Amino acid sequence: MKGLVFHGPGQSSWQEVPDPGIKDPTDAIVRVDTVTICGTDLHILKGDVPEVRPGTVLGHEAVGEVVEIGGDVRTVRPGDRVLVSCITACGRCRFCREGAYGQCLGGGGWILGHLVDGTQAEYVRVPYADLSVHPLPSTLDAEDAVLLADIFPTSYEVGVVNGCVRPGDTVAVVGAGPIGLAAIATARLFSPERIVAVDLAPARLEAARQLGADAVADAREDPAQLVADLTDGLGADVVIEAVGVPESFELCTRMVRPGGHVANVGVHGKPVTLHLEDLWIKNVTITTGLVDTRSTPTLLRMAAVGRLPTSSLVTHTFALDDMEEAYDVFARAADTGALKVVLGGPRHDVVAVPAA
């Protein structure tokens, strides 16, 4: 088969790789029909995630069809159309029993495209399939469903839930890329008074408006002052960091009100200065996190009935063999206007079941 192979910082190629096979009785082999590229994949290519070894197939988000299962798999069978989650869960360790699947100690957590071969290929082996793939309703298109493998649960759990968004809050989202836009969409579920989006790109700020941001700010034009003006000088109740660079994190800590929350979602490849000389007195809560995907079943149900604006984030589609072109378009988002790129073949048709 073919897959997108990481060869070291700045180097990758779409090439022939060995077909995956069942290694453990809890495995499933999924034929990948639809896949997307994550900002974390770009961080890997920059060398920000040194645990990823050269020779690894990248990718941790996919929709596909189960073609083979191990003897212990009970919840799916060959022929099932499934969402492959970005997080793998053994279901038995202390963290999995607490629902903290991202911290799995039993060989799970974020492993696809990180510690084992991932989804940006024609087939993928998914360990612990019973908890790591989700059967899809026939009403949900693959292009929409694939966004629930990572960005929507990540934005919701690590940004909105960890940030403790409540009705009437002022929420500032720093970074209006796919994660930030999904954070805006899911923060709206909690009826905040206002959402402020911050970014450098006018196209992304316009996308933020379309998804429900009440105000937008160019990151170069003192967004902290805008938030102060909107809140009578208090600052935002919740600030969600969705970029992953030192400047954006420090901006978040300047925008938050005393007693507020900073929820870091971005993947950081460099140290960040924490200005405790200013923050120690402000009762600010700062959270970090890797998504657990425990919200994925709920988000899937919401998407199936049209309650999540998933398709509005997809700006470019490609055939699976155009992986390298898709990476180039996604990496140059400031020039191309890319939000989410989706790769794959024709969608599955809904099969009519004859009446008995």
PDB file of C-alpha atoms in Angstrom, residues 2 14 122 318-325 343-344:
ATOM      1  CA  LYS A   2       0.988   3.673   0.014  1.00  0.00           C
ATOM      2  CA  TRP A  14       3.958   9.441  -0.231  1.00  0.00           C
ATOM      3  CA  GLU A 122      -4.532   3.232   2.315  1.00  0.00           C
ATOM      4  CA  PHE A 318      -7.998  15.935  -2.666  1.00  0.00           C
ATOM      5  CA  ALA A 319      -7.634  12.351  -3.793  1.00  0.00           C
ATOM      6  CA  LEU A 320      -5.648  10.205  -1.371  1.00  0.00           C
ATOM      7  CA  ASP A 321      -2.748   9.996  -3.831  1.00  0.00           C
ATOM      8  CA  ASP A 322      -2.471  13.796  -3.750  1.00  0.00           C
ATOM      9  CA  MET A 323      -1.227  13.716  -0.143  1.00  0.00           C
ATOM     10  CA  GLU A 324       1.921  15.743  -0.791  1.00  0.00           C
ATOM     11  CA  GLU A 325      -0.020  18.474  -2.608  1.00  0.00           C
ATOM     12  CA  LEU A 343      -8.489  13.508   1.224  1.00  0.00           C
ATOM     13  CA  GLY A 344     -10.279  10.429  -0.003  1.00  0.00           C
TER      14      GLY A 344
END
